[in-house]
C-alpha cells in the first residue's frame, strides 16, 4: 500500500478521506488538523499561558506533545500541564507517573491535584457511597468523575491565571457526546455555549478532528510510551454503549463520526447561546442554575464542597 502523496509505504488508510498516508504525511496531517482547530477556537496573545489537562493517557500525552511542538519555538507562550488524580485504585497511579515523566521530558511544569484533597473523597470512595449503578446516570461513576474533574480544572486554571485549558477530546469523544445528548433529548445542553465570564476559563479541544485510532498511531510513531489500560468504571458508562455502537457503524459506513460532528456544527452555528452564569449558592463556583453540578452530585453522598 503506497502513500497517496509520495509513493512511500503507507502506515494508514483513511477510509473516510480515501487517502493512504506514509509516516511523514500522516504526522503532518494530524498536526495540520490540530493547528486548524486551534486557529478556529482560540487566539493566544503574547504572554499567555495555555494549560493542558494531562491524564497521562494516550490522548492527553499526544496533545501535550503536539502543542509543545507547535508553541515550542514561541518563547512568549507558556505551556503548563494540570493532572487530576481522581483516586481510582490500581488504575490512576501509573498514569500519574506517566504524566510526570512526559512533562519532565518536555520541560513542562506540571500541577497535580487530587479529588481527595479538593473534595474530601477519592472517586472510589464516592462510588462506594453512591452505589454502583449504570442505569441511573446521576449515580454512574463517570458522571461524578467528569463533573468533578471539570470543576477542579476550571478552579485550578483560574487560580493559575491561564488563558485557556486544552483538553484531549478526540473526534470519537465528540461524536459520542453529541449522540448521547440527542438520545437523552438534552437539546438545551447541546445548544449551550460556554458562559462568557472571568470565572470560567475558556476551553479548547485541539484533537476534535482527529479520530481516536489516529491519535494512538501518532503516539506510537512519535515513540510516546503510554499505557493502554482501560479505566475499571468505563464499561459502566452510557458513553461505552454509544461507543460500541458508533465504532460498528464507522466500520460499515466510514466517515460517520465526521458527519455527526460537521452536521452538529452546522446545525448549531447560529443557535448557540452564551448563558449568563450565576454563582453556586454553596461553593461560589460559576454555574447555569443556583447550585452547581458538583455540589448537587456531592450532596447525594453527603459531602459539602466548600473551597
Ligand atoms: Fe473517570 Fe469514567 Fe474516565 Fe474512568 S472512564 S477516568 S470514571 S470518566
mmCIF file of C-alpha atoms and ligand atoms in Angstrom:
data_model
loop_
_atom_site.group_PDB
_atom_site.id
_atom_site.type_symbol
_atom_site.label_atom_id
_atom_site.label_comp_id
_atom_site.label_asym_id
_atom_site.label_seq_id
_atom_site.Cartn_x
_atom_site.Cartn_y
_atom_site.Cartn_z
ATOM 1 C CA UNK A 1 0.000 0.000 0.000
ATOM 2 C CA UNK A 2 1.573 3.288 -1.139
ATOM 3 C CA UNK A 3 1.120 6.825 0.150
ATOM 4 C CA UNK A 4 -1.343 8.822 -1.968
ATOM 5 C CA UNK A 5 1.012 11.826 -1.821
ATOM 6 C CA UNK A 6 4.541 10.485 -2.265
ATOM 7 C CA UNK A 7 4.500 6.752 -3.106
ATOM 8 C CA UNK A 8 6.344 5.721 0.054
ATOM 9 C CA UNK A 9 4.890 2.871 2.096
ATOM 10 C CA UNK A 10 1.663 3.953 3.773
ATOM 11 C CA UNK A 11 1.159 3.497 7.528
ATOM 12 C CA UNK A 12 -2.534 4.331 7.493
ATOM 13 C CA UNK A 13 -5.511 4.116 5.208
ATOM 14 C CA UNK A 14 -8.092 6.791 5.958
ATOM 15 C CA UNK A 15 -11.256 5.204 4.665
ATOM 16 C CA UNK A 16 -13.209 8.386 5.446
ATOM 17 C CA UNK A 17 -10.965 10.544 3.196
ATOM 18 C CA UNK A 18 -9.895 7.922 0.657
ATOM 19 C CA UNK A 19 -6.217 8.719 1.396
ATOM 20 C CA UNK A 20 -3.351 6.392 2.261
ATOM 21 C CA UNK A 21 -0.545 8.178 4.081
ATOM 22 C CA UNK A 22 3.103 7.398 4.804
ATOM 23 C CA UNK A 23 4.522 8.191 8.231
ATOM 24 C CA UNK A 24 5.665 11.712 7.300
ATOM 25 C CA UNK A 25 2.415 12.719 5.652
ATOM 26 C CA UNK A 26 0.324 11.133 8.395
ATOM 27 C CA UNK A 27 2.154 13.049 11.158
ATOM 28 C CA UNK A 28 1.764 16.272 9.139
ATOM 29 C CA UNK A 29 -1.935 15.551 8.663
ATOM 30 C CA UNK A 30 -2.568 15.204 12.415
ATOM 31 C CA UNK A 31 -0.572 18.362 13.214
ATOM 32 C CA UNK A 32 -2.392 20.308 10.485
ATOM 33 C CA UNK A 33 -5.773 19.300 11.943
ATOM 34 C CA UNK A 34 -4.665 20.401 15.424
ATOM 35 C CA UNK A 35 -3.388 23.786 14.172
ATOM 36 C CA UNK A 36 -6.587 24.389 12.179
ATOM 37 C CA UNK A 37 -8.754 23.649 15.214
ATOM 38 C CA UNK A 38 -6.625 25.872 17.457
ATOM 39 C CA UNK A 39 -6.934 28.776 14.999
ATOM 40 C CA UNK A 40 -10.689 28.282 14.954
ATOM 41 C CA UNK A 41 -11.177 28.079 18.707
ATOM 42 C CA UNK A 42 -8.693 30.391 20.381
ATOM 43 C CA UNK A 43 -6.475 33.424 19.962
ATOM 44 C CA UNK A 44 -3.450 33.325 22.209
ATOM 45 C CA UNK A 45 -1.614 36.569 22.882
ATOM 46 C CA UNK A 46 1.977 37.157 23.816
ATOM 47 C CA UNK A 47 2.498 36.315 27.497
ATOM 48 C CA UNK A 48 -0.443 33.882 27.672
ATOM 49 C CA UNK A 49 -0.230 30.511 29.400
ATOM 50 C CA UNK A 50 -2.020 27.535 27.889
ATOM 51 C CA UNK A 51 -2.772 24.682 30.304
ATOM 52 C CA UNK A 52 -3.082 21.103 29.069
ATOM 53 C CA UNK A 53 -5.257 18.704 31.058
ATOM 54 C CA UNK A 54 -2.784 15.824 31.210
ATOM 55 C CA UNK A 55 -4.072 12.480 32.475
ATOM 56 C CA UNK A 56 -1.052 10.554 31.232
ATOM 57 C CA UNK A 57 -3.166 8.513 28.805
ATOM 58 C CA UNK A 58 -2.553 8.405 25.059
ATOM 59 C CA UNK A 59 -4.816 11.310 24.058
ATOM 60 C CA UNK A 60 -3.560 13.896 26.529
ATOM 61 C CA UNK A 61 0.063 12.758 26.056
ATOM 62 C CA UNK A 62 -0.250 13.247 22.295
ATOM 63 C CA UNK A 63 -1.935 16.600 22.867
ATOM 64 C CA UNK A 64 0.852 17.880 25.105
ATOM 65 C CA UNK A 65 3.496 16.618 22.671
ATOM 66 C CA UNK A 66 1.863 18.279 19.637
ATOM 67 C CA UNK A 67 1.245 21.575 21.452
ATOM 68 C CA UNK A 68 4.840 21.686 22.658
ATOM 69 C CA UNK A 69 5.892 21.174 19.022
ATOM 70 C CA UNK A 70 3.614 23.990 17.826
ATOM 71 C CA UNK A 71 4.450 26.509 20.571
ATOM 72 C CA UNK A 72 7.932 25.272 21.446
ATOM 73 C CA UNK A 73 9.641 27.934 19.369
ATOM 74 C CA UNK A 74 7.448 30.722 20.747
ATOM 75 C CA UNK A 75 9.006 31.986 23.947
ATOM 76 C CA UNK A 76 6.027 34.270 24.571
ATOM 77 C CA UNK A 77 3.523 31.404 25.095
ATOM 78 C CA UNK A 78 3.945 29.245 28.186
ATOM 79 C CA UNK A 79 2.563 25.700 28.347
ATOM 80 C CA UNK A 80 1.797 24.023 31.661
ATOM 81 C CA UNK A 81 0.117 20.709 32.495
ATOM 82 C CA UNK A 82 -2.623 20.082 35.062
ATOM 83 C CA UNK A 83 -3.035 16.490 36.204
ATOM 84 C CA UNK A 84 -6.051 15.361 38.199
ATOM 85 C CA UNK A 85 -5.767 12.251 40.349
ATOM 86 C CA UNK A 86 -9.372 11.116 40.767
ATOM 87 C CA UNK A 87 -8.388 8.310 43.131
ATOM 88 C CA UNK A 88 -9.029 5.115 41.148
ATOM 89 C CA UNK A 89 -7.008 2.370 42.802
ATOM 90 C CA UNK A 90 -4.937 0.163 40.527
ATOM 91 C CA UNK A 91 -5.503 2.424 37.558
ATOM 92 C CA UNK A 92 -4.751 6.113 38.014
ATOM 93 C CA UNK A 93 -1.351 5.943 39.828
ATOM 94 C CA UNK A 94 0.510 4.552 36.812
ATOM 95 C CA UNK A 95 -0.976 7.271 34.580
ATOM 96 C CA UNK A 96 0.036 9.962 37.052
ATOM 97 C CA UNK A 97 3.591 8.595 36.911
ATOM 98 C CA UNK A 98 3.412 8.631 33.129
ATOM 99 C CA UNK A 99 2.151 12.231 33.124
ATOM 100 C CA UNK A 100 5.007 13.364 35.385
ATOM 101 C CA UNK A 101 7.561 11.579 33.215
ATOM 102 C CA UNK A 102 6.293 13.136 29.988
ATOM 103 C CA UNK A 103 6.037 16.636 31.470
ATOM 104 C CA UNK A 104 9.599 16.233 32.699
ATOM 105 C CA UNK A 105 10.837 15.084 29.259
ATOM 106 C CA UNK A 106 9.133 18.033 27.578
ATOM 107 C CA UNK A 107 10.272 20.501 30.301
ATOM 108 C CA UNK A 108 6.688 21.461 31.131
ATOM 109 C CA UNK A 109 5.610 22.475 34.672
ATOM 110 C CA UNK A 110 3.027 20.043 35.998
ATOM 111 C CA UNK A 111 0.450 20.876 38.679
ATOM 112 C CA UNK A 112 -1.058 17.816 40.368
ATOM 113 C CA UNK A 113 -4.378 17.895 42.253
ATOM 114 C CA UNK A 114 -6.467 15.100 43.700
ATOM 115 C CA UNK A 115 -10.179 14.632 44.329
ATOM 116 C CA UNK A 116 -9.272 13.547 47.858
ATOM 117 C CA UNK A 117 -7.505 16.819 48.680
ATOM 118 C CA UNK A 118 -10.039 19.079 46.962
ATOM 119 C CA UNK A 119 -13.384 17.326 47.509
ATOM 120 C CA UNK A 120 -12.526 15.198 50.534
ATOM 121 C CA UNK A 121 -13.017 11.809 48.858
ATOM 122 C CA UNK A 122 -11.462 9.691 46.141
ATOM 123 C CA UNK A 123 -13.621 8.578 43.209
ATOM 124 C CA UNK A 124 -13.526 5.031 44.632
ATOM 125 C CA UNK A 125 -14.939 6.330 47.937
ATOM 126 C CA UNK A 126 -17.579 8.373 46.109
ATOM 127 C CA UNK A 127 -18.630 5.323 44.071
ATOM 128 C CA UNK A 128 -18.899 3.210 47.230
ATOM 129 C CA UNK A 129 -21.002 5.909 48.905
ATOM 130 C CA UNK A 130 -23.250 6.419 45.869
ATOM 131 C CA UNK A 131 -23.654 2.745 44.996
ATOM 132 C CA UNK A 132 -22.583 1.479 41.606
ATOM 133 C CA UNK A 133 -25.288 1.968 39.079
ATOM 134 C CA UNK A 134 -25.009 2.055 35.322
ATOM 135 C CA UNK A 135 -28.652 2.801 34.675
ATOM 136 C CA UNK A 136 -29.145 5.920 36.780
ATOM 137 C CA UNK A 137 -26.829 8.326 35.053
ATOM 138 C CA UNK A 138 -26.738 10.580 38.114
ATOM 139 C CA UNK A 139 -25.044 7.777 40.025
ATOM 140 C CA UNK A 140 -22.715 6.447 37.348
ATOM 141 C CA UNK A 141 -19.008 6.806 38.253
ATOM 142 C CA UNK A 142 -18.228 8.683 35.032
ATOM 143 C CA UNK A 143 -20.839 11.320 35.864
ATOM 144 C CA UNK A 144 -19.159 12.111 39.195
ATOM 145 C CA UNK A 145 -15.726 11.861 37.642
ATOM 146 C CA UNK A 146 -16.471 14.133 34.680
ATOM 147 C CA UNK A 147 -18.302 16.837 36.625
ATOM 148 C CA UNK A 148 -15.771 16.999 39.464
ATOM 149 C CA UNK A 149 -12.784 16.991 37.092
ATOM 150 C CA UNK A 150 -14.301 19.837 35.093
ATOM 151 C CA UNK A 151 -14.939 21.854 38.258
ATOM 152 C CA UNK A 152 -11.430 21.224 39.524
ATOM 153 C CA UNK A 153 -9.764 22.116 36.214
ATOM 154 C CA UNK A 154 -11.710 25.364 35.965
ATOM 155 C CA UNK A 155 -10.853 26.356 39.524
ATOM 156 C CA UNK A 156 -7.158 25.493 39.158
ATOM 157 C CA UNK A 157 -6.916 27.106 35.719
ATOM 158 C CA UNK A 158 -8.442 30.304 37.117
ATOM 159 C CA UNK A 159 -6.087 30.322 40.092
ATOM 160 C CA UNK A 160 -3.087 29.790 37.817
ATOM 161 C CA UNK A 161 -4.304 32.601 35.559
ATOM 162 C CA UNK A 162 -4.149 30.548 32.360
ATOM 163 C CA UNK A 163 -5.666 31.906 29.136
ATOM 164 C CA UNK A 164 -7.281 28.560 28.261
ATOM 165 C CA UNK A 165 -7.349 24.886 29.139
ATOM 166 C CA UNK A 166 -6.771 22.398 26.330
ATOM 167 C CA UNK A 167 -8.467 19.043 26.808
ATOM 168 C CA UNK A 168 -7.739 15.910 24.797
ATOM 169 C CA UNK A 169 -11.220 15.113 23.496
ATOM 170 C CA UNK A 170 -10.824 13.455 20.102
ATOM 171 C CA UNK A 171 -13.278 13.012 17.227
ATOM 172 C CA UNK A 172 -14.747 9.838 18.742
ATOM 173 C CA UNK A 173 -15.371 11.535 22.113
ATOM 174 C CA UNK A 174 -17.084 14.463 20.444
ATOM 175 C CA UNK A 175 -19.317 12.327 18.189
ATOM 176 C CA UNK A 176 -20.259 10.175 21.214
ATOM 177 C CA UNK A 177 -21.158 13.246 23.303
ATOM 178 C CA UNK A 178 -23.371 14.667 20.550
ATOM 179 C CA UNK A 179 -25.204 11.345 20.185
ATOM 180 C CA UNK A 180 -25.590 10.958 23.957
ATOM 181 C CA UNK A 181 -27.251 14.368 24.231
ATOM 182 C CA UNK A 182 -29.524 13.630 21.251
ATOM 183 C CA UNK A 183 -30.590 10.304 22.737
ATOM 184 C CA UNK A 184 -31.286 11.921 26.108
ATOM 185 C CA UNK A 185 -33.190 14.719 24.386
ATOM 186 C CA UNK A 186 -30.856 17.183 26.102
ATOM 187 C CA UNK A 187 -31.103 19.866 23.417
ATOM 188 C CA UNK A 188 -30.513 22.659 25.931
ATOM 189 C CA UNK A 189 -27.077 21.250 26.716
ATOM 190 C CA UNK A 190 -26.268 20.864 23.014
ATOM 191 C CA UNK A 191 -27.120 24.490 22.346
ATOM 192 C CA UNK A 192 -25.399 25.914 25.396
ATOM 193 C CA UNK A 193 -22.183 27.711 24.542
ATOM 194 C CA UNK A 194 -19.695 28.351 27.350
ATOM 195 C CA UNK A 195 -20.535 31.331 29.534
ATOM 196 C CA UNK A 196 -18.568 34.481 28.982
ATOM 197 C CA UNK A 197 -17.329 35.164 32.469
ATOM 198 C CA UNK A 198 -13.953 35.702 34.064
ATOM 199 C CA UNK A 199 -14.825 32.858 36.413
ATOM 200 C CA UNK A 200 -14.929 30.400 33.506
ATOM 201 C CA UNK A 201 -11.604 29.552 31.912
ATOM 202 C CA UNK A 202 -12.070 29.093 28.136
ATOM 203 C CA UNK A 203 -11.632 25.534 26.899
ATOM 204 C CA UNK A 204 -10.189 24.340 23.669
ATOM 205 C CA UNK A 205 -10.223 20.857 22.142
ATOM 206 C CA UNK A 206 -7.385 20.713 19.604
ATOM 207 C CA UNK A 207 -7.812 16.959 18.857
ATOM 208 C CA UNK A 208 -11.500 17.358 17.985
ATOM 209 C CA UNK A 209 -10.925 16.482 14.310
ATOM 210 C CA UNK A 210 -8.585 13.537 14.870
ATOM 211 C CA UNK A 211 -10.079 10.010 15.116
ATOM 212 C CA UNK A 212 -9.088 8.048 18.215
ATOM 213 C CA UNK A 213 -7.135 5.377 16.327
ATOM 214 C CA UNK A 214 -5.067 8.089 14.633
ATOM 215 C CA UNK A 215 -4.252 9.705 17.978
ATOM 216 C CA UNK A 216 -2.983 6.296 19.130
ATOM 217 C CA UNK A 217 -0.962 5.788 15.923
ATOM 218 C CA UNK A 218 0.539 9.275 16.219
ATOM 219 C CA UNK A 219 1.614 8.485 19.792
ATOM 220 C CA UNK A 220 3.239 5.207 18.729
ATOM 221 C CA UNK A 221 5.062 6.762 15.760
ATOM 222 C CA UNK A 222 6.383 9.562 17.974
ATOM 223 C CA UNK A 223 7.617 6.982 20.474
ATOM 224 C CA UNK A 224 5.386 8.161 23.315
ATOM 225 C CA UNK A 225 5.267 5.456 25.953
ATOM 226 C CA UNK A 226 1.672 5.370 27.099
ATOM 227 C CA UNK A 227 -0.421 2.805 28.921
ATOM 228 C CA UNK A 228 -3.465 1.410 27.154
ATOM 229 C CA UNK A 229 -5.273 0.061 30.197
ATOM 230 C CA UNK A 230 -8.979 0.755 30.474
ATOM 231 C CA UNK A 231 -10.486 2.514 33.495
ATOM 232 C CA UNK A 232 -12.399 -0.061 35.593
ATOM 233 C CA UNK A 233 -15.505 2.149 35.534
ATOM 234 C CA UNK A 234 -15.562 2.791 31.790
ATOM 235 C CA UNK A 235 -17.816 -0.122 30.869
ATOM 236 C CA UNK A 236 -20.499 1.093 33.266
ATOM 237 C CA UNK A 237 -20.975 4.342 31.403
ATOM 238 C CA UNK A 238 -23.674 5.285 28.945
ATOM 239 C CA UNK A 239 -20.843 6.527 26.729
ATOM 240 C CA UNK A 240 -19.450 2.996 26.480
ATOM 241 C CA UNK A 241 -22.702 1.722 24.975
ATOM 242 C CA UNK A 242 -22.707 4.540 22.426
ATOM 243 C CA UNK A 243 -19.017 3.914 21.700
ATOM 244 C CA UNK A 244 -19.519 0.259 20.735
ATOM 245 C CA UNK A 245 -22.433 1.140 18.506
ATOM 246 C CA UNK A 246 -20.620 4.057 16.859
ATOM 247 C CA UNK A 247 -17.462 2.015 16.204
ATOM 248 C CA UNK A 248 -19.533 -0.635 14.494
ATOM 249 C CA UNK A 249 -21.281 1.993 12.403
ATOM 250 C CA UNK A 250 -17.988 3.678 11.452
ATOM 251 C CA UNK A 251 -16.594 0.322 10.286
ATOM 252 C CA UNK A 252 -19.548 -0.185 7.980
ATOM 253 C CA UNK A 253 -20.002 3.478 6.979
ATOM 254 C CA UNK A 254 -16.620 5.261 7.072
ATOM 255 C CA UNK A 255 -16.948 8.958 7.818
ATOM 256 C CA UNK A 256 -19.899 8.617 10.218
ATOM 257 C CA UNK A 257 -18.023 10.348 13.083
ATOM 258 C CA UNK A 258 -17.115 13.329 10.888
ATOM 259 C CA UNK A 259 -20.687 13.534 9.576
ATOM 260 C CA UNK A 260 -22.062 13.654 13.136
ATOM 261 C CA UNK A 261 -19.620 16.404 14.152
ATOM 262 C CA UNK A 262 -19.965 18.512 10.990
ATOM 263 C CA UNK A 263 -23.760 18.117 10.930
ATOM 264 C CA UNK A 264 -23.952 19.210 14.547
ATOM 265 C CA UNK A 265 -21.667 22.197 13.982
ATOM 266 C CA UNK A 266 -23.766 23.344 11.011
ATOM 267 C CA UNK A 267 -26.984 22.833 12.946
ATOM 268 C CA UNK A 268 -25.986 24.921 15.945
ATOM 269 C CA UNK A 269 -23.676 27.527 14.415
ATOM 270 C CA UNK A 270 -26.223 30.353 14.675
ATOM 271 C CA UNK A 271 -28.210 28.906 17.542
ATOM 272 C CA UNK A 272 -25.695 28.525 20.337
ATOM 273 C CA UNK A 273 -26.211 30.995 23.128
ATOM 274 C CA UNK A 274 -23.729 32.083 25.775
ATOM 275 C CA UNK A 275 -25.524 31.848 29.113
ATOM 276 C CA UNK A 276 -25.212 34.332 31.955
ATOM 277 C CA UNK A 277 -23.558 32.404 34.777
ATOM 278 C CA UNK A 278 -24.716 32.613 38.380
ATOM 279 C CA UNK A 279 -22.615 31.795 41.414
ATOM 280 C CA UNK A 280 -23.352 28.472 43.091
ATOM 281 C CA UNK A 281 -25.095 29.143 46.408
ATOM 282 C CA UNK A 282 -22.923 26.560 48.133
ATOM 283 C CA UNK A 283 -19.398 26.815 46.745
ATOM 284 C CA UNK A 284 -19.426 30.074 44.774
ATOM 285 C CA UNK A 285 -18.261 28.430 41.546
ATOM 286 C CA UNK A 286 -19.964 29.671 38.351
ATOM 287 C CA UNK A 287 -22.919 27.626 37.104
ATOM 288 C CA UNK A 288 -26.065 27.789 34.999
ATOM 289 C CA UNK A 289 -28.542 27.347 37.890
ATOM 290 C CA UNK A 290 -28.478 28.128 41.615
ATOM 291 C CA UNK A 291 -26.479 25.053 42.639
ATOM 292 C CA UNK A 292 -23.583 23.809 40.515
ATOM 293 C CA UNK A 293 -23.488 20.233 39.256
ATOM 294 C CA UNK A 294 -20.534 19.335 41.511
ATOM 295 C CA UNK A 295 -22.363 20.419 44.695
ATOM 296 C CA UNK A 296 -25.579 18.749 43.516
ATOM 297 C CA UNK A 297 -23.787 15.435 42.976
ATOM 298 C CA UNK A 298 -21.695 15.628 46.150
ATOM 299 C CA UNK A 299 -24.763 16.382 48.270
ATOM 300 C CA UNK A 300 -26.161 12.972 47.186
ATOM 301 C CA UNK A 301 -23.381 11.383 49.197
ATOM 302 C CA UNK A 302 -23.403 13.965 51.994
ATOM 303 C CA UNK A 303 -20.262 15.824 51.040
ATOM 304 C CA UNK A 304 -20.275 19.597 51.287
ATOM 305 C CA UNK A 305 -17.789 21.091 48.921
ATOM 306 C CA UNK A 306 -16.573 24.443 50.195
ATOM 307 C CA UNK A 307 -13.373 25.592 48.523
HETATM 308 FE FE1 LIG B 1 -13.443 8.857 35.039
HETATM 309 FE FE2 LIG B 1 -15.178 7.382 33.652
HETATM 310 FE FE3 LIG B 1 -12.905 8.216 32.513
HETATM 311 FE FE4 LIG B 1 -12.863 6.344 34.429
HETATM 312 S S1 LIG B 1 -13.803 6.150 32.378
HETATM 313 S S2 LIG B 1 -11.482 8.109 34.270
HETATM 314 S S3 LIG B 1 -14.524 7.031 35.776
HETATM 315 S S4 LIG B 1 -14.607 9.497 33.216
#
